[in-house]
XYZ file of C-alpha atoms in Angstrom:
518
model
C 0.000 0.000 0.000
C 2.722 2.475 1.055
C 4.825 1.567 -1.969
C 1.824 1.913 -4.262
C 0.819 5.352 -2.986
C 4.067 6.939 -1.902
C 7.049 5.252 -3.542
C 6.135 5.917 -7.169
C 7.551 8.163 -9.860
C 4.889 10.872 -9.468
C 5.500 11.287 -5.724
C 9.264 11.222 -6.184
C 9.125 14.036 -8.728
C 6.805 16.077 -6.539
C 9.320 15.689 -3.742
C 12.127 16.889 -6.029
C 10.002 19.915 -6.998
C 9.503 20.696 -3.318
C 13.267 20.554 -2.729
C 13.807 23.064 -5.537
C 11.265 25.427 -3.985
C 12.313 24.906 -0.357
C 16.045 25.407 -0.810
C 16.274 27.289 -4.102
C 13.394 29.752 -3.798
C 13.541 30.343 -0.036
C 17.133 31.414 0.526
C 16.150 34.713 2.153
C 13.539 33.069 4.372
C 15.988 30.415 5.589
C 18.802 32.934 6.013
C 16.703 35.263 8.167
C 15.248 32.386 10.152
C 18.719 30.998 10.916
C 19.964 34.472 11.787
C 17.196 35.000 14.368
C 17.506 31.446 15.707
C 21.283 31.736 16.117
C 20.971 34.965 18.094
C 18.402 33.323 20.372
C 20.258 29.961 20.508
C 17.050 28.224 19.442
C 18.414 24.757 18.594
C 15.004 23.405 17.617
C 14.718 25.949 14.801
C 18.336 25.489 13.784
C 18.173 21.699 13.452
C 14.631 20.893 12.350
C 13.537 23.880 10.213
C 14.647 22.486 6.818
C 12.842 19.196 7.452
C 9.656 20.963 8.596
C 9.723 23.402 5.656
C 9.996 20.551 3.151
C 7.236 18.630 4.918
C 4.908 21.648 4.954
C 5.467 22.401 1.280
C 5.074 18.748 0.328
C 1.769 18.399 2.182
C 0.453 21.763 0.935
C 1.269 20.801 -2.644
C -0.644 17.547 -2.286
C -3.697 19.315 -0.876
C -3.705 21.759 -3.804
C -3.368 18.951 -6.386
C -6.125 16.679 -5.009
C -8.783 17.658 -7.602
C -6.444 17.627 -10.600
C -5.247 14.858 -12.863
C -1.532 14.295 -13.350
C -1.594 15.949 -16.764
C -3.246 19.091 -15.371
C -0.869 19.043 -12.398
C 2.026 19.496 -14.842
C 0.636 22.899 -15.810
C 0.023 23.878 -12.187
C 3.509 22.787 -11.131
C 5.043 24.835 -13.959
C 3.016 27.894 -12.894
C 4.006 27.385 -9.261
C 7.683 27.130 -10.195
C 7.461 30.258 -12.342
C 5.904 32.242 -9.474
C 8.481 30.876 -7.031
C 11.420 31.699 -9.317
C 10.299 35.262 -10.069
C 9.480 36.035 -6.452
C 12.756 34.472 -5.273
C 14.702 36.761 -7.588
C 13.118 39.934 -6.194
C 13.188 38.733 -2.579
C 16.825 37.624 -2.728
C 18.106 40.508 -4.857
C 16.267 43.472 -3.371
C 14.739 42.263 -0.106
C 11.311 42.783 -1.648
C 8.210 41.554 0.150
C 5.422 40.563 -2.234
C 2.389 41.816 -0.318
C -0.913 43.178 -1.618
C 0.418 46.724 -2.013
C 3.471 45.478 -3.898
C 1.220 43.517 -6.269
C -0.760 46.709 -6.890
C 2.482 48.523 -7.613
C 3.680 45.751 -9.939
C 0.451 45.712 -11.948
C 0.666 49.476 -12.426
C 4.281 49.317 -13.602
C 4.835 50.149 -17.255
C 6.749 48.056 -19.790
C 9.906 50.168 -19.630
C 10.160 49.689 -15.863
C 9.700 45.949 -16.250
C 12.477 45.744 -18.841
C 14.783 47.637 -16.474
C 14.519 44.711 -14.060
C 15.681 42.074 -16.552
C 19.187 40.980 -15.620
C 21.419 37.951 -16.101
C 20.648 36.940 -12.524
C 16.921 36.880 -13.284
C 17.508 34.529 -16.215
C 19.637 32.264 -14.028
C 16.835 32.089 -11.474
C 14.379 31.212 -14.237
C 16.669 28.545 -15.678
C 17.472 26.754 -12.412
C 14.220 27.278 -10.515
C 11.707 27.168 -13.357
C 12.894 25.698 -16.666
C 15.022 22.876 -15.254
C 12.551 21.402 -12.710
C 9.596 22.050 -15.057
C 11.346 20.187 -17.870
C 12.063 17.220 -15.600
C 8.450 17.022 -14.503
C 7.005 17.776 -17.945
C 9.048 15.144 -19.787
C 8.114 12.365 -17.389
C 5.326 10.037 -18.463
C 3.024 8.804 -15.736
C 0.889 5.727 -15.852
C -2.720 6.373 -16.738
C -5.278 6.203 -13.966
C -9.023 6.438 -13.638
C -10.205 9.902 -12.618
C -11.987 8.742 -9.453
C -9.190 6.413 -8.349
C -6.620 9.143 -8.940
C -8.643 11.541 -6.834
C -8.875 8.998 -3.979
C -5.138 8.270 -4.113
C -4.195 11.945 -3.937
C -6.665 12.546 -1.136
C -5.244 9.643 0.895
C -1.654 10.831 0.459
C -2.616 14.403 1.342
C -4.466 13.190 4.446
C -1.511 11.097 5.617
C 0.875 14.001 5.118
C -1.416 16.332 7.063
C -1.489 13.823 9.916
C 2.309 13.769 9.929
C 2.474 17.578 9.793
C 0.018 17.833 12.696
C 2.074 15.385 14.733
C 5.310 17.237 14.042
C 3.680 20.577 14.862
C 2.368 19.310 18.204
C 5.842 18.088 19.146
C 7.543 21.426 18.411
C 4.670 23.912 18.814
C 5.984 25.418 22.033
C 9.278 26.423 20.444
C 7.994 27.261 16.960
C 4.868 29.190 17.959
C 6.747 31.600 20.194
C 9.573 31.983 17.669
C 7.329 32.918 14.748
C 5.135 35.083 16.965
C 8.210 37.102 17.885
C 9.316 37.306 14.249
C 6.038 37.866 12.399
C 7.803 39.348 9.394
C 9.380 35.951 8.575
C 6.198 34.635 6.983
C 6.387 37.505 4.463
C 9.529 35.950 3.000
C 8.039 32.450 2.709
C 7.909 31.688 -1.006
C 5.534 31.024 -2.762
C 3.075 31.008 0.166
C 3.073 34.730 0.914
C 3.014 35.973 -2.724
C 0.073 33.661 -3.484
C -1.779 34.664 -0.299
C -1.184 38.328 -1.157
C -2.495 37.774 -4.686
C -5.687 36.285 -3.264
C -6.087 39.343 -0.998
C -5.523 41.639 -3.976
C -8.197 39.872 -6.050
C -10.643 39.930 -3.144
C -10.066 43.646 -2.593
C -10.374 44.348 -6.323
C -13.790 42.720 -6.673
C -14.989 44.059 -3.348
C -14.038 47.660 -4.075
C -16.683 50.225 -4.931
C -14.939 52.182 -7.686
C -17.536 54.966 -7.705
C -15.769 58.201 -6.808
C -17.229 59.521 -3.559
C -17.480 63.290 -3.155
C -15.973 65.202 -0.243
C -16.015 68.848 0.890
C -19.405 69.583 -0.640
C -19.512 72.718 1.516
C -16.215 74.067 0.184
C -15.953 77.768 -0.623
C -13.026 80.102 -1.107
C -12.322 83.367 0.634
C -11.796 86.458 -1.509
C -8.181 87.455 -2.137
C -6.470 90.512 -3.566
C -4.323 88.653 -6.078
C -4.149 85.116 -7.537
C -2.631 82.407 -5.377
C -0.262 80.082 -7.200
C 1.348 76.950 -5.806
C 3.651 74.684 -7.756
C 3.713 71.247 -6.169
C 6.668 69.137 -7.284
C 5.788 65.533 -6.532
C 9.048 63.682 -6.017
C 9.693 60.018 -6.750
C 11.842 57.741 -4.587
C 13.925 60.561 -3.079
C 14.936 59.961 0.522
C 15.679 62.678 3.056
C 18.917 61.039 4.194
C 20.666 61.920 0.906
C 19.755 65.613 0.827
C 22.701 67.780 1.862
C 20.050 70.324 2.932
C 19.374 67.871 5.753
C 23.020 67.359 6.732
C 24.144 64.686 4.250
C 27.914 64.803 3.753
C 27.934 64.679 -0.066
C 26.888 67.977 -1.656
C 23.721 66.801 -3.377
C 21.977 70.199 -3.150
C 24.561 72.582 -4.641
C 21.896 75.072 -5.799
C 19.245 74.839 -3.100
C 21.968 74.843 -0.464
C 22.922 78.390 -1.485
C 19.370 79.732 -1.203
C 18.223 81.706 1.807
C 14.543 81.679 0.925
C 13.614 77.982 1.344
C 12.665 75.742 4.240
C 13.749 72.103 4.362
C 11.614 70.168 6.819
C 14.031 67.606 8.201
C 11.494 65.415 10.025
C 8.964 64.626 7.291
C 7.484 61.152 6.728
C 5.544 59.443 3.952
C 2.162 57.756 3.975
C 3.489 54.610 2.308
C 6.613 53.027 0.880
C 5.405 52.609 -2.713
C 3.982 55.022 -5.279
C 0.690 53.145 -5.640
C -0.048 53.804 -1.964
C 1.718 57.075 -1.208
C 0.519 59.204 -4.120
C -3.241 58.652 -3.626
C -2.791 58.867 0.150
C -0.793 62.092 0.246
C -3.464 64.047 -1.640
C -6.392 62.529 0.269
C -8.142 63.842 3.346
C -7.305 60.583 5.121
C -4.048 60.277 6.996
C -1.681 57.319 7.090
C -3.439 55.654 10.043
C -6.849 55.725 8.333
C -5.636 54.821 4.854
C -6.882 51.699 3.072
C -7.385 50.673 -0.548
C -10.996 51.852 -0.702
C -9.981 55.410 0.269
C -8.502 56.033 -3.186
C -12.068 56.100 -4.519
C -12.763 59.373 -2.717
C -12.174 62.794 -4.196
C -8.795 64.338 -3.355
C -7.392 67.815 -2.769
C -7.257 68.466 -6.523
C -11.001 67.804 -6.806
C -11.705 70.160 -3.906
C -9.634 72.932 -5.474
C -11.475 72.512 -8.765
C -14.811 72.803 -6.943
C -13.952 76.300 -5.752
C -12.708 77.451 -9.148
C -8.960 76.885 -8.838
C -7.281 76.178 -12.168
C -5.341 72.891 -12.220
C -2.340 72.273 -14.476
C -0.895 68.752 -14.331
C 2.387 67.644 -15.927
C 3.641 64.077 -15.430
C 6.933 62.420 -16.393
C 6.488 59.518 -13.981
C 6.486 56.105 -15.639
C 3.632 54.995 -13.365
C 1.334 57.903 -14.213
C -0.820 59.828 -11.755
C -2.197 56.836 -9.793
C -5.666 58.323 -10.259
C -5.106 61.712 -8.646
C -5.397 63.610 -11.950
C -8.149 61.525 -13.556
C -10.594 64.457 -13.437
C -8.151 67.168 -14.553
C -8.449 68.555 -18.090
C -5.103 70.312 -18.575
C -2.751 67.314 -18.404
C 0.354 66.102 -20.233
C 2.196 62.813 -19.773
C 5.694 61.762 -20.810
C 5.712 58.433 -18.908
C 9.341 58.647 -17.761
C 10.681 58.678 -21.308
C 12.343 62.083 -20.927
C 14.515 63.745 -18.323
C 12.447 65.600 -15.744
C 13.371 68.962 -17.274
C 10.609 68.245 -19.811
C 8.174 69.248 -17.072
C 9.450 72.820 -17.306
C 8.712 72.999 -21.028
C 5.621 75.194 -20.789
C 5.992 76.412 -17.200
C 6.977 79.984 -18.092
C 4.057 80.250 -20.511
C 1.591 78.944 -17.934
C 2.876 81.299 -15.236
C 2.670 84.298 -17.565
C -1.007 83.653 -18.319
C -2.462 83.246 -14.837
C -5.538 85.299 -14.025
C -6.995 83.340 -11.102
C -5.933 80.914 -8.386
C -3.844 78.136 -9.948
C -2.391 74.859 -8.721
C 0.431 73.418 -10.862
C 1.475 69.838 -10.132
C 4.709 68.451 -11.614
C 5.158 64.700 -11.110
C 8.787 63.710 -11.698
C 10.477 60.394 -12.473
C 13.019 61.489 -9.882
C 15.246 58.769 -8.434
C 13.300 55.721 -9.529
C 15.493 52.624 -9.519
C 17.146 50.325 -10.146
C 18.186 52.269 -13.261
C 19.255 55.385 -11.358
C 21.786 56.165 -14.089
C 18.942 56.868 -16.540
C 17.477 59.673 -14.422
C 20.039 62.381 -15.175
C 22.121 63.653 -18.078
C 25.907 63.283 -18.255
C 26.625 66.786 -16.963
C 25.017 65.815 -13.633
C 27.343 62.864 -13.113
C 28.892 64.602 -10.122
C 29.791 61.576 -8.032
C 31.907 58.710 -9.378
C 32.281 55.791 -9.862
C 28.675 55.124 -10.831
C 26.526 52.043 -11.319
C 25.483 52.239 -14.965
C 23.456 49.027 -15.046
C 20.164 47.767 -13.704
C 21.955 44.754 -12.241
C 22.861 46.232 -8.853
C 24.799 43.118 -7.865
C 27.514 44.098 -10.323
C 28.123 47.317 -8.393
C 29.551 48.156 -5.009
C 27.353 50.030 -2.566
C 29.536 53.107 -3.095
C 28.754 53.015 -6.824
C 25.031 52.599 -6.175
C 24.965 55.465 -3.683
C 26.956 57.724 -6.021
C 24.532 57.073 -8.862
C 21.553 57.684 -6.608
C 23.135 60.883 -5.306
C 23.503 62.122 -8.877
C 19.720 61.820 -9.250
C 19.364 64.067 -6.199
C 21.725 66.635 -7.750
C 19.523 66.608 -10.843
C 16.394 66.982 -8.695
C 18.108 69.939 -7.008
C 18.435 71.556 -10.433
C 14.770 70.935 -11.305
C 13.504 72.359 -8.015
C 15.779 75.397 -8.217
C 14.771 76.141 -11.823
C 11.105 75.920 -10.856
C 11.599 78.309 -7.935
C 13.401 80.790 -10.186
C 10.567 80.664 -12.720
C 7.976 81.230 -9.991
C 9.980 83.939 -8.227
C 9.594 86.265 -11.215
C 5.878 86.531 -10.456
C 5.855 86.855 -6.687
C 4.797 90.508 -6.904
C 1.837 89.646 -9.112
C 0.721 86.487 -7.296
C 0.822 85.022 -3.798
C 3.245 82.190 -4.558
C 4.602 78.980 -3.059
C 6.522 75.959 -4.254
C 6.439 72.695 -2.358
C 8.589 69.687 -3.182
C 7.788 66.408 -1.406
C 8.804 62.861 -2.346
C 6.232 60.078 -2.366
C 8.521 57.656 -0.499
C 12.186 56.906 0.088
C 14.583 54.191 -1.014
C 16.900 51.510 0.343
C 20.378 51.441 -1.184
C 21.702 48.157 0.151
C 21.572 48.841 3.869
C 21.112 45.489 5.629
C 20.853 43.835 2.203
C 17.686 45.736 1.251
C 17.289 47.585 -2.045
C 14.606 49.722 -3.711
C 11.381 50.248 -1.736
C 7.897 48.884 -1.072
C 8.406 46.969 2.188
C 5.340 46.851 4.463
C 5.297 50.097 6.425
C 5.626 48.551 9.867
C 8.920 46.819 9.032
C 10.242 49.216 6.378
C 13.528 50.936 7.270
C 13.508 54.662 7.942
C 15.140 55.333 4.570
C 11.941 54.197 2.802
C 9.674 56.448 4.903
C 11.730 59.552 5.762
C 11.323 61.874 2.775
C 12.509 65.371 1.819
C 10.106 68.296 2.008
C 11.311 71.635 0.638
C 9.107 74.726 0.698
C 9.516 78.131 -0.918
C 7.115 80.962 -0.101
C 7.257 84.452 -1.536
C 5.944 86.054 1.645
C 8.981 87.060 3.765
C 7.100 87.076 7.083
C 5.614 83.651 6.416
C 9.075 82.368 5.470
C 10.554 83.555 8.767
C 7.774 81.895 10.751
C 8.111 78.593 8.865
C 11.895 78.595 9.181
C 11.402 78.118 12.915
C 9.481 74.896 12.229
C 12.111 73.120 10.100
C 12.719 70.376 12.651
C 9.113 69.803 13.695
C 7.523 66.443 12.888
C 5.319 66.488 9.788
C 4.092 63.935 7.266
C 1.986 63.455 4.157
C -0.994 63.852 6.506
C -0.338 67.620 6.491
C -0.513 68.114 2.712
C -4.302 68.159 2.240
C -4.901 70.730 4.983
C -1.884 72.919 4.201
C -2.952 73.303 0.568
C -6.510 74.132 1.647
C -5.094 76.762 3.989
C -2.859 78.285 1.315
C -5.815 78.841 -1.014
C -8.137 79.974 1.793
C -10.615 77.163 1.149
C -13.245 76.913 3.871
C -14.735 73.471 4.493
C -15.509 71.145 7.371
C -12.818 68.816 5.983
C -10.127 71.361 6.902
C -8.155 70.732 10.086
C -6.263 73.844 11.143
C -3.965 71.797 13.415
C -2.577 69.982 10.352
C -2.005 73.154 8.344
C 1.749 73.765 8.346
C 1.266 77.388 7.282
C -0.629 78.312 10.474
């Protein structure tokens, strides 16, 4: 009986597949688990974890395959291996966690961004963790079986494995339960369990969501003013506060802004999320970080409120991910989708500023410091720091090269912000003016083996959440008052209310305590 059900070619190959996934696609999970266990001298985890991981994956695979014939299981195994290989590459290379927000971000990524992630290492992962085991399984011929008998066999094997898993769990539950309770983030690296679970959550949220845009600030009205109010909001991308010399960074990344005596750099400013798909909708919403959830992006935002009271909106976007819905109801829009340098956003700025006759809000969404192809974000004359990492394959570069390349993107951003201020400054006698630059989120540059961004907020390093916020105001008295607040704690939560305050919009949605200009 045991030989008939367990010691056959099909079961042997499934076991080999599990070994590929357990030890090939879970290197980060095992590494972190061993690291924590070693620190805590947890011998149970150290000695038995590989065996338990293989057993769990083996039993889970059998449960999933119960309803499917062996021929259909070939397709499912291939799909599972593909998911495992792709996720392993991003987890191992960048420390990425594939949660629901990351899946949202991935699905909203354009083709150019996807191509930037193709490296030799990715192909090696696909060859050894997808093509090789898939080919072995696919080329094997299994004996034919009746549908009902095959179903019964798979159900019996799955049941027996679950019994074994239950027995093993009961024998080690005291040690394992406390260990994984203390290190909850470990499950986020378990591949392909967590990516698949996150995909299910994404699908559930997608079909559950009410995509009807819900109105806010129906009572909004604007106070009379003597001259037009104009704010240029430069929406940064992937810039982190730690690499702004305005904030004390040792490399001179703000050579132009650093010379100005009319700007405020808020040194203690934090983002709503760690990925564009979350941060951008959140930062322009009335909801703060603590109240934010996926369904909140289907409410009107600050741009909608400004339009209600007659403020003219001008939107220019060079971000490869687009506006993330914030400009869907704006008429005067232009997109370049990250195909140009960010200076393209200044193309018609002078013309727009010269023709203002009423309150105007200009939003410039940059491509900024989006990685891993940092070297594509600036022209050669902004290659200040060398050597640089001129490839998307970050593993070919030292951390110094990566940081230098990233810092060059900040130097280029410094130029864009300064040019925008200079353009606006010409009109400060005609309009009440302000420029506000804020990044959507930060970036990891290899610290503790983590790259890029998008980690769940509660475990994300400070570099992914601490963002630059630079403000220019034409009013000298207001500048002096704000300069005293440079080190106060602020966040994306303040944006909605500060913009309302700047334009003098009166509504019950306005919270004076969150208005940085008061």
